[in-house]
Coordinates of C-alpha atoms in Angstrom, one line a residue:
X22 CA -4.5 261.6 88.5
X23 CA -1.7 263.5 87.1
X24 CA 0.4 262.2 89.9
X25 CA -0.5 258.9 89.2
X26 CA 0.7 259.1 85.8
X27 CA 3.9 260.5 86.7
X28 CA 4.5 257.5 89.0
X29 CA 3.7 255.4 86.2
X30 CA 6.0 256.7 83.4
X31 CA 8.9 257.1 86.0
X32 CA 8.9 253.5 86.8
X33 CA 9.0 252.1 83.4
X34 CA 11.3 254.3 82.9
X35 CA 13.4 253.1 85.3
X36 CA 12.6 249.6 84.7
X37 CA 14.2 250.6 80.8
X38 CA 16.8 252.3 81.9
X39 CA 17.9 249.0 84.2
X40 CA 17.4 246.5 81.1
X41 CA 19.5 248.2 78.8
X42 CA 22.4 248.9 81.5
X43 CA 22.5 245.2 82.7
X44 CA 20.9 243.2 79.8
X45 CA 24.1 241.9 78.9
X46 CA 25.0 240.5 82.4
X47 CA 22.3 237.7 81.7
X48 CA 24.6 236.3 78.8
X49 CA 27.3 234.0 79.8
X50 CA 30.6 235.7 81.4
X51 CA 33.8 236.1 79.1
X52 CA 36.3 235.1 80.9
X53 CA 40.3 235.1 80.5
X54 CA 41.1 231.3 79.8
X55 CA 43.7 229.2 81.6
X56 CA 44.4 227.8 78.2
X57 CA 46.3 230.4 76.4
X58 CA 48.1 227.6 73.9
X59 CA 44.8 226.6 72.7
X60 CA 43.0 229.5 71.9
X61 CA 42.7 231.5 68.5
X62 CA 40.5 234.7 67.5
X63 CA 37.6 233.5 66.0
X64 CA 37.2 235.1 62.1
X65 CA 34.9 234.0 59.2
X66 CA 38.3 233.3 57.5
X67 CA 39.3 230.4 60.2
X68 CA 35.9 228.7 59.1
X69 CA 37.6 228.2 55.7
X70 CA 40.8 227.0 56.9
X71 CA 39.6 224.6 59.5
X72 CA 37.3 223.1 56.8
X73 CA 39.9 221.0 55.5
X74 CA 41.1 219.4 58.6
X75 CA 40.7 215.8 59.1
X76 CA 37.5 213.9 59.8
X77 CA 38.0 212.4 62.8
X78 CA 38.4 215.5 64.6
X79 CA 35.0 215.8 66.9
X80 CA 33.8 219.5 67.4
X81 CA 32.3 220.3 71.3
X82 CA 30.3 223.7 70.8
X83 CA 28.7 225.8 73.5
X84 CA 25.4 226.8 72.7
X85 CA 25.0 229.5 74.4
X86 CA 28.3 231.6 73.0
X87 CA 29.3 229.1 70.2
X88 CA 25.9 228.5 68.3
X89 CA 23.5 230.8 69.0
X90 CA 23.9 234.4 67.6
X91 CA 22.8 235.8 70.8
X92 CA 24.0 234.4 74.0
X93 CA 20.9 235.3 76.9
X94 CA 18.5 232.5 77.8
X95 CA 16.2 234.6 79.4
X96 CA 13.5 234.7 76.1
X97 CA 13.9 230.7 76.1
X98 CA 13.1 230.2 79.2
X99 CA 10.1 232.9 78.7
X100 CA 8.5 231.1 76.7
X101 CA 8.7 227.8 78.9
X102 CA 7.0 230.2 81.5
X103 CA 4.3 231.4 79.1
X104 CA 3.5 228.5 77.3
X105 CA 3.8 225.7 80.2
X106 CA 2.7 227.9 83.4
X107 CA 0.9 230.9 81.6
X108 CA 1.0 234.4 82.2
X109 CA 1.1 234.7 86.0
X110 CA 4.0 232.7 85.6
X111 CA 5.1 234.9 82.8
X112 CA 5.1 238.1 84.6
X113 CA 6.8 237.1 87.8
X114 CA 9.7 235.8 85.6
X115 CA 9.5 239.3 84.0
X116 CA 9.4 241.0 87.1
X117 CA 12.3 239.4 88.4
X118 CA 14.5 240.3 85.4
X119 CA 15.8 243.0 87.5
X120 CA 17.5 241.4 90.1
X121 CA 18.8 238.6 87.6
X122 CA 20.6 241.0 86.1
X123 CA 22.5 241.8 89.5
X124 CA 23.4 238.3 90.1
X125 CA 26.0 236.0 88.4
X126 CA 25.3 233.8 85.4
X127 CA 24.7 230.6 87.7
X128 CA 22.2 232.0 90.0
X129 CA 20.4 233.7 87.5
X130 CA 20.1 230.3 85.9
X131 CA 18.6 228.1 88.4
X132 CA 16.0 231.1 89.3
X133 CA 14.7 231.3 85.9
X134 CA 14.9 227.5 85.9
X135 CA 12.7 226.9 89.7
X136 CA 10.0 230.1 88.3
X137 CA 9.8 228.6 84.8
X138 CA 9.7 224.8 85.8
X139 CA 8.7 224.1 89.3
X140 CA 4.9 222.2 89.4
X141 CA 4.9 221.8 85.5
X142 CA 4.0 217.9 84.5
X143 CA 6.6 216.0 83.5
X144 CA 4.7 213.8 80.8
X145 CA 2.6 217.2 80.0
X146 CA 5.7 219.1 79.0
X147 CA 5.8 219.4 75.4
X148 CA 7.4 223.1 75.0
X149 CA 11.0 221.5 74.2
X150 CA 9.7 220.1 71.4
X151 CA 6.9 221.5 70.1
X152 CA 7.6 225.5 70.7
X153 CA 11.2 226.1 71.2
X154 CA 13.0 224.3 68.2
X155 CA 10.8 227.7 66.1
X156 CA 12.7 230.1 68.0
X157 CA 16.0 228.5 68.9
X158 CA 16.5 227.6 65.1
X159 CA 15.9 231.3 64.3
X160 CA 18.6 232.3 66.4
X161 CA 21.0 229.6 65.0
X162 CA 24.6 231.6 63.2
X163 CA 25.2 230.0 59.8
X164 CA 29.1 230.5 61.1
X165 CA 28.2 228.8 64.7
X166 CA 26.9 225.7 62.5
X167 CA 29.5 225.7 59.9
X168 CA 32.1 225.1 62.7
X169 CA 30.2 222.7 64.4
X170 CA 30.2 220.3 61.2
X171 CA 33.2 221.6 59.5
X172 CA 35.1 218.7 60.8
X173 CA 33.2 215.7 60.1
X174 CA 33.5 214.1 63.7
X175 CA 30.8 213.8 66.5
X176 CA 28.9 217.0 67.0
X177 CA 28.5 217.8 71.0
X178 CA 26.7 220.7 72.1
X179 CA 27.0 222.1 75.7
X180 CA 24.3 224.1 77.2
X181 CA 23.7 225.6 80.7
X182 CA 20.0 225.2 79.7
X183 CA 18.0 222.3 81.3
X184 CA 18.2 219.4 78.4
X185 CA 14.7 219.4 77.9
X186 CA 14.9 222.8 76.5
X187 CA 16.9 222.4 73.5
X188 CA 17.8 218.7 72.8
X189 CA 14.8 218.1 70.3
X190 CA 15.9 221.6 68.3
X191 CA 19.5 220.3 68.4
X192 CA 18.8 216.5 67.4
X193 CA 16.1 216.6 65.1
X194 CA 17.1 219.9 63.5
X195 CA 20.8 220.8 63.6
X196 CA 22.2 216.8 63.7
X197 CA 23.7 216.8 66.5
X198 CA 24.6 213.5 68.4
X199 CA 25.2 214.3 72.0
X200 CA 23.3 217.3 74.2
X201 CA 25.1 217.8 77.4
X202 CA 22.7 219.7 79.9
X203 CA 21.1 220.4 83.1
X204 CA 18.7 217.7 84.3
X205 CA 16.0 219.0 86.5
X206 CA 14.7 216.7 89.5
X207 CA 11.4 215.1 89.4
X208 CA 9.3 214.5 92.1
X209 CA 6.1 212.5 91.7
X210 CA 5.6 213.3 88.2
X211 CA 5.8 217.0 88.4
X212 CA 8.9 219.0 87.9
X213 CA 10.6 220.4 91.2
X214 CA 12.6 223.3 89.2
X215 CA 16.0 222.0 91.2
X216 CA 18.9 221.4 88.0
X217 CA 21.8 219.2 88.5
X218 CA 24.5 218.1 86.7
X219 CA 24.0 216.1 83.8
X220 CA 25.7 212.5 84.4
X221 CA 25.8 212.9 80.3
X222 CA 29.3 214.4 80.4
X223 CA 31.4 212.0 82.3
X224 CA 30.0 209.3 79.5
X225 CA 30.6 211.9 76.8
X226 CA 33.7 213.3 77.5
X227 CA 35.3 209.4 78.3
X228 CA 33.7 208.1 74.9
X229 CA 35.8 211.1 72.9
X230 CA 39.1 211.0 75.0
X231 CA 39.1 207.2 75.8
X232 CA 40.0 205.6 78.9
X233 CA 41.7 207.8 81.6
X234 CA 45.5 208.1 81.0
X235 CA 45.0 206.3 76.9
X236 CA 45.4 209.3 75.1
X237 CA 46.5 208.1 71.4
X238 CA 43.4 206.4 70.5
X239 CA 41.0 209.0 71.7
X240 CA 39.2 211.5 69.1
X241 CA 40.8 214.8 68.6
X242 CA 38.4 217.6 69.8
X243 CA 37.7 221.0 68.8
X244 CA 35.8 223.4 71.8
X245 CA 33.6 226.4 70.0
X246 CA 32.3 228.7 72.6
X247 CA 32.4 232.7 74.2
X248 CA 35.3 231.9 76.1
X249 CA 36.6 230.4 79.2
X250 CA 33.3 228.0 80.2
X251 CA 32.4 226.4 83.7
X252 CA 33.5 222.8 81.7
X253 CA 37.2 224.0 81.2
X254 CA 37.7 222.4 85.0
X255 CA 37.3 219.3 83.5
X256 CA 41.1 217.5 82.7
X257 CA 40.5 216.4 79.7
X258 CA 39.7 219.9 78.4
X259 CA 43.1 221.0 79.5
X260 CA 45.3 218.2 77.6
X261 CA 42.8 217.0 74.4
X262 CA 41.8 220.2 72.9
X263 CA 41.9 223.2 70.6
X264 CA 39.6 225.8 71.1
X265 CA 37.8 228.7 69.1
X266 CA 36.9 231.9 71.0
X267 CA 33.8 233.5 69.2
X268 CA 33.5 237.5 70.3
X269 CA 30.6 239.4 70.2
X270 CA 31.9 240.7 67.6
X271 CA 31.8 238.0 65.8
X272 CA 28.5 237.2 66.6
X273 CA 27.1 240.2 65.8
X274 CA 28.4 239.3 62.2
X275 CA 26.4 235.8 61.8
X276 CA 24.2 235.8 59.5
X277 CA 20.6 233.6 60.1
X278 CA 20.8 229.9 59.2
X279 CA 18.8 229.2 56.1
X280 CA 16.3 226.7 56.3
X281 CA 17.6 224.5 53.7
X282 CA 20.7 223.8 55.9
X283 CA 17.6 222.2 58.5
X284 CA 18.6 218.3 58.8
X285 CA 14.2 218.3 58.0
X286 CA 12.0 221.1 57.7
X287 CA 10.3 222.5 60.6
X288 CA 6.4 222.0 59.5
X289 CA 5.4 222.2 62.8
X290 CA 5.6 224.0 65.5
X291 CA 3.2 225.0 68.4
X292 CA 2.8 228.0 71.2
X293 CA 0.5 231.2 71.2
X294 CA 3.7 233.5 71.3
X295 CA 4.1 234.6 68.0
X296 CA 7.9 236.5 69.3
X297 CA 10.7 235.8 70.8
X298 CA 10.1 236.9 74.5
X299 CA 13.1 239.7 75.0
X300 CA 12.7 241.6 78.1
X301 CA 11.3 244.8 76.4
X302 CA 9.5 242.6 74.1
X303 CA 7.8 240.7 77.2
X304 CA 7.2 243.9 78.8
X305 CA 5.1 245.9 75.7
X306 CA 3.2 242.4 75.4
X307 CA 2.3 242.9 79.1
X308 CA 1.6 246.1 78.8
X309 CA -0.5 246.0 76.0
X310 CA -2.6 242.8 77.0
X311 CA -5.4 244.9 79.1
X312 CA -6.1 247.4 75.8
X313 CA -5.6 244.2 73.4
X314 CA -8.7 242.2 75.8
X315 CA -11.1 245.2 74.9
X316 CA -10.2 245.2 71.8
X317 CA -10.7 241.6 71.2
X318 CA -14.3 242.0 72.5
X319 CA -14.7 245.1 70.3
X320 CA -13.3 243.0 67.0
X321 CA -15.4 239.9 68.1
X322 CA -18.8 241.4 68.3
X323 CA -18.4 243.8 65.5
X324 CA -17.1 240.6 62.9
X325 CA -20.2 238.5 64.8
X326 CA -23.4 241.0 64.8
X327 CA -22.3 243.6 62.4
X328 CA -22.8 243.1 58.2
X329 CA -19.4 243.1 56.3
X330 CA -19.7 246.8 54.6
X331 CA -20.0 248.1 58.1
X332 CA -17.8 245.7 59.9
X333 CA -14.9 245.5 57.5
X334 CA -13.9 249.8 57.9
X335 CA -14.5 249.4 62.0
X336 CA -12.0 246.8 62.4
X337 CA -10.1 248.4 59.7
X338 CA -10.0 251.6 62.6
X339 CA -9.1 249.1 65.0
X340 CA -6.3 248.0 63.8
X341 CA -6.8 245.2 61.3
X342 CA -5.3 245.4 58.0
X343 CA -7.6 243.8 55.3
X344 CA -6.4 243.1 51.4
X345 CA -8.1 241.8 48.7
X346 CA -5.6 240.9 45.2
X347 CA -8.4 241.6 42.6
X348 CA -8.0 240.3 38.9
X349 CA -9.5 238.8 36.2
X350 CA -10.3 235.5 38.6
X351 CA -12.2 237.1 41.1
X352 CA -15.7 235.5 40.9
X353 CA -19.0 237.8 40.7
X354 CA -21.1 235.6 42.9
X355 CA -23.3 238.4 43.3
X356 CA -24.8 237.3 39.7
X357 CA -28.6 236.6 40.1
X358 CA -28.9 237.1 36.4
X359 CA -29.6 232.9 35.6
X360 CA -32.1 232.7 38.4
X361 CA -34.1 236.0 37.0
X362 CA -34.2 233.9 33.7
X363 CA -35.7 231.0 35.4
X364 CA -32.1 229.0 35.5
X365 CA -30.5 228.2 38.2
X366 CA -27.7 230.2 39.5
X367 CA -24.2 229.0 39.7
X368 CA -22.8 227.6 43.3
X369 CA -19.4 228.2 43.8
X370 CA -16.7 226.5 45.5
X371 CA -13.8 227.7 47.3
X372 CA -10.8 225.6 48.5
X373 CA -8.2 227.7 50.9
X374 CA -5.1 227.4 52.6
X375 CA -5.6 227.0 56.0
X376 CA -3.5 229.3 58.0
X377 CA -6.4 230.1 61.1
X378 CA -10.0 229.3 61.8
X379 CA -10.9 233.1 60.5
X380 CA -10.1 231.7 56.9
X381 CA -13.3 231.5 55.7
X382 CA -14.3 234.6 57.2
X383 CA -12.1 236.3 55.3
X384 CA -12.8 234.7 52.0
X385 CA -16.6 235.6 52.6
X386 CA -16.1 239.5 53.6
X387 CA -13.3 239.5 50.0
X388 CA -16.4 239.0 48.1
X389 CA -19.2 240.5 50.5
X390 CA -21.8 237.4 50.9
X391 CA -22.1 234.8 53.3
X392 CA -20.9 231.6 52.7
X393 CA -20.6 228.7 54.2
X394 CA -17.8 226.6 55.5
X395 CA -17.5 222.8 56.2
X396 CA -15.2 221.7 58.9
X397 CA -14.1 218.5 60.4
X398 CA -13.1 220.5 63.8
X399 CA -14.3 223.5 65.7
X400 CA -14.6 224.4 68.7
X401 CA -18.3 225.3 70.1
X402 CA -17.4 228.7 71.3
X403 CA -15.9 229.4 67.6
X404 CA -18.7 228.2 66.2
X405 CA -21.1 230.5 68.0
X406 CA -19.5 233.8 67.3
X407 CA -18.8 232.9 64.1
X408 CA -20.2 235.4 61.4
X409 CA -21.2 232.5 58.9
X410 CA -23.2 229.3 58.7
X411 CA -20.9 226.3 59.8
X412 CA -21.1 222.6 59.2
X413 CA -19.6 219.9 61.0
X414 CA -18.5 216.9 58.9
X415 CA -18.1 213.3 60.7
X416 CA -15.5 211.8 58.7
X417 CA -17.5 209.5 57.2
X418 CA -16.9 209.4 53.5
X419 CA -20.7 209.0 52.2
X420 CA -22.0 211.1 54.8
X421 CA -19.5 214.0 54.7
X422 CA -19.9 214.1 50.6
X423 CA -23.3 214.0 50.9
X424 CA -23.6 217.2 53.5
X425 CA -21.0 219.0 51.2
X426 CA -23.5 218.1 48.1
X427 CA -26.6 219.3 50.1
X428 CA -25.0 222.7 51.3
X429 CA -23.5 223.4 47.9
X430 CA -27.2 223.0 46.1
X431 CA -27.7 225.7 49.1
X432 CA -25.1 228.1 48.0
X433 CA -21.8 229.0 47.6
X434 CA -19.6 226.9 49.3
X435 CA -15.9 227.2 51.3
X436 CA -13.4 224.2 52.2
X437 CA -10.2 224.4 54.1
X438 CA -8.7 221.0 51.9
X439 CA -5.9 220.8 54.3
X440 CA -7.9 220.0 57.7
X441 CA -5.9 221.7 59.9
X442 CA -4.2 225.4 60.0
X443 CA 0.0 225.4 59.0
X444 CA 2.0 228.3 59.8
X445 CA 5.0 227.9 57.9
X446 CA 5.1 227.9 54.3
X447 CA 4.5 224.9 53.7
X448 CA 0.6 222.7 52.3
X449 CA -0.6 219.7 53.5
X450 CA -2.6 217.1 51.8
X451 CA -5.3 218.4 50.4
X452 CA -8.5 215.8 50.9
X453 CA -9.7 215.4 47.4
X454 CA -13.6 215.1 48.6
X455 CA -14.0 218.7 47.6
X456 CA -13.4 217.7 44.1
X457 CA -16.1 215.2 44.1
X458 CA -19.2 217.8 44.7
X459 CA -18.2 220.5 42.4
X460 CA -20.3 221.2 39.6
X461 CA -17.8 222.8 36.9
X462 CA -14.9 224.0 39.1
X463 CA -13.3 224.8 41.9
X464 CA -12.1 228.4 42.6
X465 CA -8.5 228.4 44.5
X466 CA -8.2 231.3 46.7
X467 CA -4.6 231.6 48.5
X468 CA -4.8 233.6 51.6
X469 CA -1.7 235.1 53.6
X470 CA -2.0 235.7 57.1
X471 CA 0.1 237.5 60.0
X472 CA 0.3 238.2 63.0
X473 CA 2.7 239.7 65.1
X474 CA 2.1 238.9 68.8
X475 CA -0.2 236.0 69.2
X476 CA -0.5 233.1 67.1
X477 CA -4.5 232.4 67.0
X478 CA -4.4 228.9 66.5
X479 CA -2.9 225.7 68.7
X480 CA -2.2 221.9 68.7
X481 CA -2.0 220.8 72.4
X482 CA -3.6 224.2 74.1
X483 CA -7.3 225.1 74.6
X484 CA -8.9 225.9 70.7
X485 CA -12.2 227.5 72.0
X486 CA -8.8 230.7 72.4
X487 CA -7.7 230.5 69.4
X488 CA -10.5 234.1 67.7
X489 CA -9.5 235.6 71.0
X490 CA -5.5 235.2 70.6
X491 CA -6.5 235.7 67.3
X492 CA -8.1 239.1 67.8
X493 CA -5.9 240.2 70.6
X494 CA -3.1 240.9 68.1
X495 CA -2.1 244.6 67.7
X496 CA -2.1 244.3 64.0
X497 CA -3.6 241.2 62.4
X498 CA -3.2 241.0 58.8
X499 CA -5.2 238.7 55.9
X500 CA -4.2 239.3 52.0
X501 CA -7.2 237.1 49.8
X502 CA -6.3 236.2 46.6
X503 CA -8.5 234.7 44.1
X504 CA -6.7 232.3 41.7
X505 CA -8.1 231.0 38.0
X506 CA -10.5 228.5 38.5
X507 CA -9.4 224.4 38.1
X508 CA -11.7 222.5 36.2
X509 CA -13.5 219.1 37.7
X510 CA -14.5 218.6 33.8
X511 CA -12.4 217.1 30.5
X512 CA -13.0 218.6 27.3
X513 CA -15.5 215.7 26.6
X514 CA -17.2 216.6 29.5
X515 CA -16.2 213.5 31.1
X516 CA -15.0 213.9 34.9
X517 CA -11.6 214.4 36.1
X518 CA -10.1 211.9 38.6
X519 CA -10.6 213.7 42.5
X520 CA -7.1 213.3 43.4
X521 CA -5.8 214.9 39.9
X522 CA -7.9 217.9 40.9
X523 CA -7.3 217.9 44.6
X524 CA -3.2 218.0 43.5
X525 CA -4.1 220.8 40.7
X526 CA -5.6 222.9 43.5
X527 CA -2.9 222.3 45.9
X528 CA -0.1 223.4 43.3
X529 CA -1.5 226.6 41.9
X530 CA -1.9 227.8 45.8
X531 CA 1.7 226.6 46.4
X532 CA 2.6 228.4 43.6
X533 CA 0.4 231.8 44.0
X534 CA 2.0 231.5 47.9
X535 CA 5.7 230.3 47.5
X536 CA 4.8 227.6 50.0
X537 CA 5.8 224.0 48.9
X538 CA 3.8 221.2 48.7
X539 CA 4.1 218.0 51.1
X540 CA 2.0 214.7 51.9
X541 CA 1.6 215.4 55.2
X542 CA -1.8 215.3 57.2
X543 CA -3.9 216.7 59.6
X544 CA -2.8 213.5 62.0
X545 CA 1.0 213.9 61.3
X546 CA 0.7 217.5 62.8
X547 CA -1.1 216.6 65.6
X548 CA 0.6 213.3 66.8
X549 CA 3.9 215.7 66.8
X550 CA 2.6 218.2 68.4
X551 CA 0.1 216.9 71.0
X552 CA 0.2 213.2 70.6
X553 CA -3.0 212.6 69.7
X554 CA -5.3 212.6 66.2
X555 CA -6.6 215.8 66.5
X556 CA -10.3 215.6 67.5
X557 CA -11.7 219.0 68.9
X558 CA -14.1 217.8 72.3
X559 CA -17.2 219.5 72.3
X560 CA -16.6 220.8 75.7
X561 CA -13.0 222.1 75.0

């Protein structure tokens, strides 16, 4: 045994030691250029100056080198692995990180591309735009983007990535007009995981310089990138341009892109991986993924069988981190003072954020009674390990109102307004039929939740996962906040108008949060993400 452990330790070990030595060899060579007239040392001060050069100057910036703050691909085309082939897939690409460290910037790119691709669905591949814009914005240089719109012109980026990696990210996010990439070959629908070049360039590069041998009416262009690139061969490179070297140096230096620079906001994104896949990063999820499985049994059945004063210091133990902001709102629901007077007691309503199907969980073991939750969604599998009484709604108006009505004459009562879970910091439309069945008021409670390796809810993948991603994390986190209640009443005791109240809600839980507020819906989120309206099938 102790042999065994030895063998162990000395081959992560060594698998560590080869990471750190040859991590860098992944990232896109610098090379000497050809071009020595052209170039210039990249500093925060050339920003500046080159901001006041003319407009019709077109800027042509490597991603990879030029735009991103780091310049490996490998946790990009990680995740493609993870999220559109799983974790088999996952782990070879992991266990090949080695030997793509040995081998030139080329090879190791059309490996990672045939592991990561190769019998993925064409029209089922939804990663480029539904995952990777998260993680790819994230990585974006405020001083990479500055130079690529400094100038005014068209905005070109140049990737060695396949296009369908980052063109949705660079379009929809960043404004750029032209992705030059890889294409990868189809063959009867599914992806072969063979790149070629992109017939893209040619197009591009004629539509900037003009015809072949006009070269006064063409647009003046400006190359950003790490150095000498593979599309320096090209002539027009060699005549047209002026180029900015970035070092790593310089990179190191770049500061995040802020959000607000974000040609939209990213509401929505998808993918269980809650990280961005580096190889040691990969490796301790892959590591840790037996342990996190028991423990995700361990969590479920204590949360399931086991009553809150027990349950809430055993997954404490495990590894769960459990807050509750007390104040002067908190409700006593625990009152059975009106009842022992022969009155009836007070139902309470909640209306949450949604930020994961545990929500209401959550809300219940804050104040220490059951409650129950209406949904328009879940999942049979959730429903049968959940802890609390659940009730399905039908979207039917009447019908819906008058199961919320019935429950609430029950007891106390909790409502996810927004329909759906959002991960960013933003709220959705709240549906105002909450405001509709509540006797004096409805309680806001705002509810932060985090987790660091798994997300545990989904758009497009299988939901019936999303309390075991959920309870796989190392260290998931839930702060519960209770907020002043909103009244449903006017000081004449006539009622309030349901959307007035439903907007009321909303804001104080933006506010309490520091999430803004936006019209979007449950079927905005899902036709983006999945392309469809969101209905959960029984058998899923």
């Amino acid at each position: 045994m102790a042999g065994k452990r030895t063998l162990q330790r000395t081959l992560i070990s060594s698998y560590v030691y080869l990471t750190r030595r040859l991590g860098g060899l992944l990232s896109h060579h610098r090379r000497s250029s050809n071009h020595p007239s052209f170039q210039k040392t990249f500093s925060l001060i050339s920003q500046e100056k080159h901001a006041g050069r003319g407009r019709s100057q077109a800027v042509v910036c490597r991603v990879e080198g030029g735009l991103l703050r780091s310049p490996s691909t490998f946790p990009y085309f990680m995740l493609v692995a993870l999220e559109a082939g799983g974790f088999l897939r996952g782990l070879l690409l992991l266990l090949l990180y080695p030997c793509l460290c040995c081998v030139g910037e080329e090879v190791g790119l059309k490996v990672m591309a045939m592991v990561c691709f190769r019998g993925v669905k064409v029209a089922g591949f939804r990663v480029g735009s539904t995952v990777l814009p998260k993680h790819l914005l994230e990585d974006v240089g405020l001083e990479g983007f500055q130079l690529l719109t400094a100038a005014g012109g068209k905005k070109v980026c140049v990737t060695g990535m396949p296009r369908v990696m980052v063109e949705a990210a660079l379009k929809e996010y960043l404004g750029v007009e032209v992705v030059v990439g890889r294409e990868l070959k189809v063959s009867g629908g599914y992806y072969t995981g063979f790149m070629e070049n992109s017939k893209e360039e040619e197009r591009m590069l004629q539509e900037l310089g003009g015809e072949e041998g006009d070269h006064g009416d063409g647009e003046s262009v400006l190359w950003v990138g790490g150095g000498k690139e593979a599309h320096h061969h090209h002539p027009f490179f060699s005549e047209r341009k002026e180029e900015y070297t970035v070092s790593e140096e310089d990179r190191k230096a770049w500061r995040p892109l802020p959000r607000d620079k974000y040609l939209k906001p990213l509401v929505f994104h998808d993918g269980r991986i809650a990280f961005l896949p580096t190889p040691a990063a990969t490796l301790a999820m892959f590591l840790w993924l037996p342990v996190g499985l028991l423990l995700a049994v361990l969590r479920l059945l204590v949360l399931s069988l086991l009553p809150y004063k027990i349950s809430v210091p055993i997954l404490a133990f495990t590894g769960t981190t459990n807050r509750v902001v007390r104040s002067a709102f908190t409700p006593v629901t625990s009152d059975r003072g009106g009842e022992s007077q022969g009155r009836p007691r007070r139902r309470w309503l909640f209306a949450c954020n949604h930020r994961t199907l545990l929500d209401p969980v959550y809300v219940s073991g804050a104040l220490g009674i059951p409650l129950t939750v209406v949904t328009y969604s879940l999942s049979p599998v959730s429903e049968v390990i959940a802890p609390i009484k659940t009730v399905r709604l039908t979207r039917e108006r009447e019908e819906d109102r008058r199961r919320m009505e019935e429950e609430l004459r029950r007891g106390d009562v909790v409502v996810c307004p927004e329909g759906t879970t959002c991960r960013e910091p933003y709220l959705l439309r709240f549906s105002p039929l909450f405001s509709e069945v509540a006797e004096e008021g409805v309680t806001p409670v705002a509810l932060r939740a985090r987790m660091a390796m798994f997300y545990g809810t989904t758009a497009g993948g299988r939901k019936w996962m999303d309390p075991i991603f959920f309870a796989i994390d190392p260290f998931p986190s839930y702060t519960v906040e209770f907020l002043r209640e909103v009244p449903v009443l006017e000081a004449d005791g006539t009622r309030r108008s349901r959307y007035e109240v439903a907007n009321q809600v909303q804001a104080e839980l933006a506010a309490a949060l520091g999430f803004e507020c936006t019209t979007l819906t449950r079927k905005d989120k899902y036709m983006q993400l999945a392309g469809n309206e969101g209905f959960v099938d029984r058998k899923s």
